[in-house]
Short mmCIF file of C-alpha atoms in Angstrom, two decimals:
data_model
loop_
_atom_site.label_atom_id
_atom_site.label_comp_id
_atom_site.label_asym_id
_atom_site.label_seq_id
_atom_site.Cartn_x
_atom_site.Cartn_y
_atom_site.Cartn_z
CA UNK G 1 82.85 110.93 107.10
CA UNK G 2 79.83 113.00 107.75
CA UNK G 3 77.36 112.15 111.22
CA UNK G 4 74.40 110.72 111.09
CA UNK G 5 71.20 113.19 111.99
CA UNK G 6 68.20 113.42 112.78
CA UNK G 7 65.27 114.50 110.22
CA UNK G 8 65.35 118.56 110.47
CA UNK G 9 61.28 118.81 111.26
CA UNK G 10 59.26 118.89 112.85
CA UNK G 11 62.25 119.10 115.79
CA UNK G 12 63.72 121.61 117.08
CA UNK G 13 66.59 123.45 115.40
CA UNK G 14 69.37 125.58 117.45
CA UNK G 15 69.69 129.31 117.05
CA UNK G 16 71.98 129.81 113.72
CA UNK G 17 75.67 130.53 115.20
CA UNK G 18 76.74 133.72 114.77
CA UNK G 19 78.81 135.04 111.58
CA UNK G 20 82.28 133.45 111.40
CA UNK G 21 81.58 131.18 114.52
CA UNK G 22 81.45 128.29 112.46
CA UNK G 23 84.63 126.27 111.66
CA UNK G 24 85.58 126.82 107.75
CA UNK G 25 87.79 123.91 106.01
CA UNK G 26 89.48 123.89 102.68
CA UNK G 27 88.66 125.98 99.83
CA UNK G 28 86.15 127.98 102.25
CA UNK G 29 83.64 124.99 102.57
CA UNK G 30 82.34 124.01 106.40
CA UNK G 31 84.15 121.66 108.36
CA UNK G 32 81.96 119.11 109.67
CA UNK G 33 82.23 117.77 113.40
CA UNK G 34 80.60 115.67 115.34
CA UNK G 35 77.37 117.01 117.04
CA UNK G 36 76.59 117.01 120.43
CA UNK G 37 75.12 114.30 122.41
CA UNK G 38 71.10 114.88 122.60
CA UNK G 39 68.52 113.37 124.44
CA UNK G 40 66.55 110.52 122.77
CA UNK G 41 63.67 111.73 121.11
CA UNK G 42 61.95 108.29 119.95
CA UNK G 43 60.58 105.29 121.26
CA UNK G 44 60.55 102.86 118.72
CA UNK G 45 62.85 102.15 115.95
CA UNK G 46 61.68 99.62 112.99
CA UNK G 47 62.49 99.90 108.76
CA UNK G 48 60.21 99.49 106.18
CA UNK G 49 60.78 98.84 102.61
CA UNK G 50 60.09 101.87 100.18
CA UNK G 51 60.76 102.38 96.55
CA UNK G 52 64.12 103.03 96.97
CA UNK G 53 65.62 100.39 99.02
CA UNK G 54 64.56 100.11 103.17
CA UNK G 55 64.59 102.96 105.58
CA UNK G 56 64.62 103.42 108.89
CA UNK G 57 61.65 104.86 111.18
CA UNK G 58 61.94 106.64 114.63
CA UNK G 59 58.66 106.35 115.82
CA UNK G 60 56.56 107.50 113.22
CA UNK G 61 59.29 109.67 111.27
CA UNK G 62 62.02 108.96 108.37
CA UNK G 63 65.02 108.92 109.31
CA UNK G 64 67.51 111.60 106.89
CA UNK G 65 71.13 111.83 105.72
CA UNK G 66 72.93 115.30 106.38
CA UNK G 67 71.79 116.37 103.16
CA UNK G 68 68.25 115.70 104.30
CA UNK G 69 67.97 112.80 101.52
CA UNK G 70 65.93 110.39 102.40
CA UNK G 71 67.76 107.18 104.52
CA UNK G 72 67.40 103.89 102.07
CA UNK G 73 69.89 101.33 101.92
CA UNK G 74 70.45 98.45 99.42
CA UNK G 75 69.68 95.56 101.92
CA UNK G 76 67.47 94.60 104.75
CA UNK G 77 70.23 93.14 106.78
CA UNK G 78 72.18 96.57 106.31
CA UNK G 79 68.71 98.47 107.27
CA UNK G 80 68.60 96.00 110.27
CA UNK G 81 71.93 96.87 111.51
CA UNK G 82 71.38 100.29 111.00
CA UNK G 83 68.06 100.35 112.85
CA UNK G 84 70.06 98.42 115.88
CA UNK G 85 72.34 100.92 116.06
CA UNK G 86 69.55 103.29 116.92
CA UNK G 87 67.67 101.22 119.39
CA UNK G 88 70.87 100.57 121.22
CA UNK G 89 71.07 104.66 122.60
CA UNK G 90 69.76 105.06 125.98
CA UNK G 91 68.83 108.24 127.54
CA UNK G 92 71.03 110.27 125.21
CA UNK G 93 72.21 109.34 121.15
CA UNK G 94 75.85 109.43 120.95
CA UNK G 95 76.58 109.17 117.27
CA UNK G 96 80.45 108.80 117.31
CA UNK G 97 79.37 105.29 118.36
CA UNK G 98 76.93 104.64 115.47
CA UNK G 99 79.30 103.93 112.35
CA UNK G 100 77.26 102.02 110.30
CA UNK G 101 74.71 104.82 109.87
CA UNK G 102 77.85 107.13 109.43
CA UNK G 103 79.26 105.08 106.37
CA UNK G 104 75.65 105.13 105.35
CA UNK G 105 75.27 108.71 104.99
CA UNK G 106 78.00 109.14 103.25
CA UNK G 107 77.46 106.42 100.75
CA UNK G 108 73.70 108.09 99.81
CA UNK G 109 75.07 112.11 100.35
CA UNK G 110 78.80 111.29 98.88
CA UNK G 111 80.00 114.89 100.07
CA UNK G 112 83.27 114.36 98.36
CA UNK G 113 81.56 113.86 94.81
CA UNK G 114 84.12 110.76 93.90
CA UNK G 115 83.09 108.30 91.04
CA UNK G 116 83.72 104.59 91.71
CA UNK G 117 87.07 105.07 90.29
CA UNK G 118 88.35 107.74 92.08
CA UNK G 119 87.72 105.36 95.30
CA UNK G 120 89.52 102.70 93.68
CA UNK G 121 92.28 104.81 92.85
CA UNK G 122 92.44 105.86 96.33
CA UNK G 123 92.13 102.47 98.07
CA UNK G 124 95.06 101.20 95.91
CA UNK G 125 97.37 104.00 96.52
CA UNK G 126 97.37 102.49 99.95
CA UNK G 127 99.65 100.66 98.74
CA UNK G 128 103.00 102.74 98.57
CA UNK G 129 102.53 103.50 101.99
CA UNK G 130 101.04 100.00 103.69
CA UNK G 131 101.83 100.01 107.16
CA UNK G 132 103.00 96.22 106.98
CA UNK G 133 104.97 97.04 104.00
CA UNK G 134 107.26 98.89 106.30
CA UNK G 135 110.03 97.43 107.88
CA UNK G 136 112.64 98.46 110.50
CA UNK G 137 116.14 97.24 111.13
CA UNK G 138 116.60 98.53 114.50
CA UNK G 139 115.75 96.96 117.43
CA UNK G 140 116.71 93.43 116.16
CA UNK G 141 113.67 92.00 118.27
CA UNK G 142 111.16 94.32 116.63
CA UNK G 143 112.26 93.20 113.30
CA UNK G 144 111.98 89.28 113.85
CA UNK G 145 108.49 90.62 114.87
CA UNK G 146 107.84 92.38 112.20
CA UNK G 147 109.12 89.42 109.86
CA UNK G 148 107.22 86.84 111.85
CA UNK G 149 103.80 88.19 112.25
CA UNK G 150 103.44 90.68 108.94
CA UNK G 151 105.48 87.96 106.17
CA UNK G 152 102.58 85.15 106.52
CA UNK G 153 100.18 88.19 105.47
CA UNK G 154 102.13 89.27 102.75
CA UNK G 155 102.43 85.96 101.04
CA UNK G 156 99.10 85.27 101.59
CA UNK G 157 97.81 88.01 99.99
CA UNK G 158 100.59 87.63 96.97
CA UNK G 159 99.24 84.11 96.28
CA UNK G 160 95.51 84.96 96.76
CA UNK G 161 96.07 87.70 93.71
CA UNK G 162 98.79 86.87 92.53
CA UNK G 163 100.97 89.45 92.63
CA UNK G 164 104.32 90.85 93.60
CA UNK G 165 104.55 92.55 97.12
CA UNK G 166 107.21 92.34 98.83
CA UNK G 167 108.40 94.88 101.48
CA UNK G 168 111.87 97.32 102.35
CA UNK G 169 113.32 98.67 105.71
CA UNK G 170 113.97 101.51 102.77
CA UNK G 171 111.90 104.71 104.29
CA UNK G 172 110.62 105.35 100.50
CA UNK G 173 108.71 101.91 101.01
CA UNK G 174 109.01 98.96 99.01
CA UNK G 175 108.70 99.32 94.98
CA UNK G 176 105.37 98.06 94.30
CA UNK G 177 105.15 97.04 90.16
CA UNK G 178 102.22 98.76 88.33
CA UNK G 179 100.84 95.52 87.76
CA UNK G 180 99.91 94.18 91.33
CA UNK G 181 98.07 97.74 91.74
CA UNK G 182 96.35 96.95 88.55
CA UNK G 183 95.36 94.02 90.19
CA UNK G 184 94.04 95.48 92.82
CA UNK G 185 92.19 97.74 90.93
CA UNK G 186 90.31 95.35 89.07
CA UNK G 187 89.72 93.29 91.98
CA UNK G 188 88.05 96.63 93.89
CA UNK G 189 85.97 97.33 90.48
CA UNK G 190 84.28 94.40 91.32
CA UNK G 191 82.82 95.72 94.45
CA UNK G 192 79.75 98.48 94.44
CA UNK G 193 80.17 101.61 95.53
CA UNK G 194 78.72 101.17 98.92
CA UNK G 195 81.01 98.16 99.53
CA UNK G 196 84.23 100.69 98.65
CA UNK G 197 82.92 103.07 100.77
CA UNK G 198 83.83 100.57 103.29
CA UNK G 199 86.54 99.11 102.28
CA UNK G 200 88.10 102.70 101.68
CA UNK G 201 86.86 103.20 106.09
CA UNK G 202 88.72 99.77 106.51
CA UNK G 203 91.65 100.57 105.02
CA UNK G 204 92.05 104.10 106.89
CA UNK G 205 91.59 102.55 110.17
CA UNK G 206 94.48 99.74 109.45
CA UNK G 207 96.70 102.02 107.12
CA UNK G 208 96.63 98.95 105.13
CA UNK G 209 95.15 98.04 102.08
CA UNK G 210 96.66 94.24 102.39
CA UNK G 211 95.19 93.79 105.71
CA UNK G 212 91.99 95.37 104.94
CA UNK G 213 91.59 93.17 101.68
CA UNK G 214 92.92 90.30 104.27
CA UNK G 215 90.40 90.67 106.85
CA UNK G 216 87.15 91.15 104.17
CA UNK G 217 87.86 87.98 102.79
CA UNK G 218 88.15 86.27 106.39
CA UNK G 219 91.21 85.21 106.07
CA UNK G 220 92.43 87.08 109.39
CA UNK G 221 89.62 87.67 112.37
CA UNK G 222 89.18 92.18 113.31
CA UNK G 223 91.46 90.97 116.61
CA UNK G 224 94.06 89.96 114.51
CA UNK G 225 93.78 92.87 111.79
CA UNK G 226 94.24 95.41 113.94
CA UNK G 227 96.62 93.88 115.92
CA UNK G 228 99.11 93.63 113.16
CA UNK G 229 98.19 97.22 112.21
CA UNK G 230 99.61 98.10 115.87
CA UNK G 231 102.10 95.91 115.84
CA UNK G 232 105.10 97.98 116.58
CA UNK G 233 103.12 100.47 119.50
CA UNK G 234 102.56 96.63 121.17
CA UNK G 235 105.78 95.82 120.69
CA UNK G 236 106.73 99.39 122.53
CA UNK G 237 104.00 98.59 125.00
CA UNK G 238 105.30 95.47 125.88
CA UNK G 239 108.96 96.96 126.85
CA UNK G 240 107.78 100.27 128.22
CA UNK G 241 104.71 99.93 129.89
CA UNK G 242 101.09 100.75 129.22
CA UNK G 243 99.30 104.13 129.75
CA UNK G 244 96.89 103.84 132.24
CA UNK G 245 93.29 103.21 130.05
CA UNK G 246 94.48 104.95 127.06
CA UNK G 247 95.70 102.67 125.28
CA UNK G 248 92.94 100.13 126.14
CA UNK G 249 90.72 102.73 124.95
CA UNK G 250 92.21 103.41 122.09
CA UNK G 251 92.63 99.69 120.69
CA UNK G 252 88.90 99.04 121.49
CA UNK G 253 87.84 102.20 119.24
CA UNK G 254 89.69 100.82 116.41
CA UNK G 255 88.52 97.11 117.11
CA UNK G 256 84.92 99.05 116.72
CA UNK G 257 85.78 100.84 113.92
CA UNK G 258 86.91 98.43 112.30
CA UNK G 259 84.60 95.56 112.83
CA UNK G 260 82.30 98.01 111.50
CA UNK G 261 83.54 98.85 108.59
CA UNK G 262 83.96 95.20 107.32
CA UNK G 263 80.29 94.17 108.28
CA UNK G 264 79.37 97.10 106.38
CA UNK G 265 80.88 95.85 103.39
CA UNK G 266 79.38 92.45 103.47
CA UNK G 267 75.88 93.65 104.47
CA UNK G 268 76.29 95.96 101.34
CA UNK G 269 77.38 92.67 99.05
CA UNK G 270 74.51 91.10 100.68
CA UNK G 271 71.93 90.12 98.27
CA UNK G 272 69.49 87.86 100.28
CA UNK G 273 67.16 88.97 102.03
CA UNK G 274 66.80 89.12 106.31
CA UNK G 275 63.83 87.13 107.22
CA UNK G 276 62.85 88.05 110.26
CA UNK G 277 61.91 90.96 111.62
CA UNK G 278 63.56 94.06 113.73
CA UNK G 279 63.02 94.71 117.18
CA UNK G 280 59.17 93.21 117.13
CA UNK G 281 57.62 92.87 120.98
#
């Protein structure tokens, strides 16, 4: 996912790094990282509604994607969050905390250049490898776990589509029939493309497409969700010990993450509108 940023002018820009400074990804295109912390540069943060959908104003200026397109989303509560996130930074903007406008700017720049399908595709082939899919055989207690706490999931979501599941302590994974994932397909089609852009976030966070299609339709709680995603490091946890803050730290990224990602998806299905306003004195 690319970062959210700042419009390029009139601020200041940093010298151009030097030739071959720059880190270079695939097929010789620029890999993208996380900037810097800066210092806040705005007072006030409010949206507006434009032609477009609503944006989001520092002070006086537009806020941009990466691409320096213009930041409009499809919904005022979306905008709202969005504009939250930015009032929430203190002395300094740390955007590795701000993932709604993150899935934002990559819904409006799309710097992969996927169609609605190709995310669909993707999302579904989730499936062969769905973390809760996976079983284990060895230790006998992790595998009454396993059984206990992923099963209710799996036969939820089997009933809710109606489909065939299942799962296999096999490590080629369980042999999921063409027709569940052309379930699933059809299911995702019915989502736009800023509501897959989530879901597709979701899903990477919980390596699961069942409990990422579990949680959007509230029929699990983000606690839950990624709890079952971790299921097996708890377990291990549990016997072993914990890392000192680690692993606390760790679990409340993903909690964020995730949270995230499903609010963005129903702020992006959202179709009435907010009626009050944003961060008025």
């Amino acid at each position: 996912l690319w970062w959210a940023r700042t419009p390029p002018a009139p601020l200041p820009r940093p010298p151009p790094a030097a030739a071959g400074s720059c880190p270079v990804g695939p097929c010789g295109r620029r890999a993208y990282a996380p900037p810097a912390e800066r210092k806040r540069f705005y007072q006030n943060v409010s949206i507006s509604q434009g032609e477009g959908g609503f944006e989001i104003n520092l002070d006086h200026r537009k806020l941009k994607t990466p691409q320096a397109k213009l930041f409009t989303v499809p919904s005022e509560a979306l905008a709202i969050a969005v504009a939250t996130e930015w009032d929430s930074q203190k002395d300094t903007i740390k955007f590795y905390t701000m993932h709604l406008t993150t899935l934002c700017n990559t819904a409006l720049d799309n710097p992969t250049q996927r169609n609605k399908m190709q995310l669909i595709r993707a999302a579904v082939k989730f499936l062969e490898t769905d973390t809760i899919c996976y079983r284990v055989e060895e230790p006998p207690a992790l595998a009454e776990l396993q059984k206990n706490e992923w099963d209710p999931v799996v036969t939820w979501a089997e009933k809710r589509y109606n489909v065939t599941i299942g799962s296999s302590t096999s490590i080629l994974g369980p042999n999921i029939p063409a027709s569940t994932k052309e379930t699933f397909v059809s299911h995702l089609a019915s989502y736009n493309m800023w509501a897959l852009q989530g879901i597709e976030f979701v899903i990477t966070q919980l390596k699961s497409l069942i409990l990422s299609m579990s949680l959007i339709d509230r029929h699990i709680t983000v606690e839950k969700a990624v709890l079952l995603s971790r299921l097996e490091e708890e377990y291990q946890i549990r016997r072993w010990g914990n890392v000192e803050w680690a692993h606390d730290y760790d679990l409340c990224e993903l909690r964020a993450r995730t949270a995230a990602g499903t609010l963005f998806v129903h702020l992006c299905s959202e179709s009435s509108t907010v009626k009050h306003k944003l961060l008025q004195d």
